[in-house]
């Protein structure tokens, strides 16, 4: 599920292919950020 108000810097096709290959029930995408920035309010 993708929110229409988001801009994505990822290839959903690549994520879908990996999801199918792995046989996972659920796949979650995330972006790593430094811990110091994790609490920063945008």
PDB file of C-alpha atoms in Angstrom:
ATOM      1  CA  UNK A   1       0.000   0.000   0.000  1.00  0.00           C
ATOM      2  CA  UNK A   2       1.437   3.377  -1.007  1.00  0.00           C
ATOM      3  CA  UNK A   3       0.131   6.732   0.169  1.00  0.00           C
ATOM      4  CA  UNK A   4      -0.623   9.078  -2.714  1.00  0.00           C
ATOM      5  CA  UNK A   5       0.857  12.013  -0.804  1.00  0.00           C
ATOM      6  CA  UNK A   6       4.348  10.522  -0.581  1.00  0.00           C
ATOM      7  CA  UNK A   7       7.312  10.821  -2.929  1.00  0.00           C
ATOM      8  CA  UNK A   8       9.250   7.585  -3.242  1.00  0.00           C
ATOM      9  CA  UNK A   9      12.929   7.148  -4.044  1.00  0.00           C
ATOM     10  CA  UNK A  10      12.614   3.447  -4.537  1.00  0.00           C
ATOM     11  CA  UNK A  11      11.734   1.003  -7.257  1.00  0.00           C
ATOM     12  CA  UNK A  12       8.520  -0.733  -6.150  1.00  0.00           C
ATOM     13  CA  UNK A  13       9.105  -3.419  -8.807  1.00  0.00           C
ATOM     14  CA  UNK A  14      12.413  -4.363  -7.195  1.00  0.00           C
ATOM     15  CA  UNK A  15      10.772  -4.561  -3.773  1.00  0.00           C
ATOM     16  CA  UNK A  16       7.929  -6.679  -5.137  1.00  0.00           C
ATOM     17  CA  UNK A  17      10.354  -9.067  -6.857  1.00  0.00           C
ATOM     18  CA  UNK A  18      12.325  -9.531  -3.616  1.00  0.00           C
ATOM     19  CA  UNK A  19       9.093 -10.045  -1.670  1.00  0.00           C
ATOM     20  CA  UNK A  20       8.002 -12.816  -4.036  1.00  0.00           C
ATOM     21  CA  UNK A  21      11.473 -14.432  -4.069  1.00  0.00           C
ATOM     22  CA  UNK A  22      11.633 -14.525  -0.283  1.00  0.00           C
ATOM     23  CA  UNK A  23       8.161 -15.984   0.197  1.00  0.00           C
ATOM     24  CA  UNK A  24       7.533 -13.432   2.945  1.00  0.00           C
ATOM     25  CA  UNK A  25       4.025 -12.821   4.178  1.00  0.00           C
ATOM     26  CA  UNK A  26       4.683  -9.101   4.597  1.00  0.00           C
ATOM     27  CA  UNK A  27       7.359  -6.697   3.363  1.00  0.00           C
ATOM     28  CA  UNK A  28       8.039  -3.296   4.912  1.00  0.00           C
ATOM     29  CA  UNK A  29      10.206  -0.618   3.287  1.00  0.00           C
ATOM     30  CA  UNK A  30      12.225   1.810   5.381  1.00  0.00           C
ATOM     31  CA  UNK A  31      15.100   4.236   5.076  1.00  0.00           C
ATOM     32  CA  UNK A  32      18.038   4.180   7.493  1.00  0.00           C
ATOM     33  CA  UNK A  33      18.838   7.481   9.170  1.00  0.00           C
ATOM     34  CA  UNK A  34      21.461   8.361  11.773  1.00  0.00           C
ATOM     35  CA  UNK A  35      20.140   7.920  15.299  1.00  0.00           C
ATOM     36  CA  UNK A  36      20.674  11.641  16.016  1.00  0.00           C
ATOM     37  CA  UNK A  37      18.259  12.503  13.212  1.00  0.00           C
ATOM     38  CA  UNK A  38      15.653   9.869  14.067  1.00  0.00           C
ATOM     39  CA  UNK A  39      13.902  12.092  16.610  1.00  0.00           C
ATOM     40  CA  UNK A  40      14.097  15.274  14.540  1.00  0.00           C
ATOM     41  CA  UNK A  41      10.735  16.810  13.725  1.00  0.00           C
ATOM     42  CA  UNK A  42      10.246  17.845  10.115  1.00  0.00           C
TER      43      UNK A  42
END
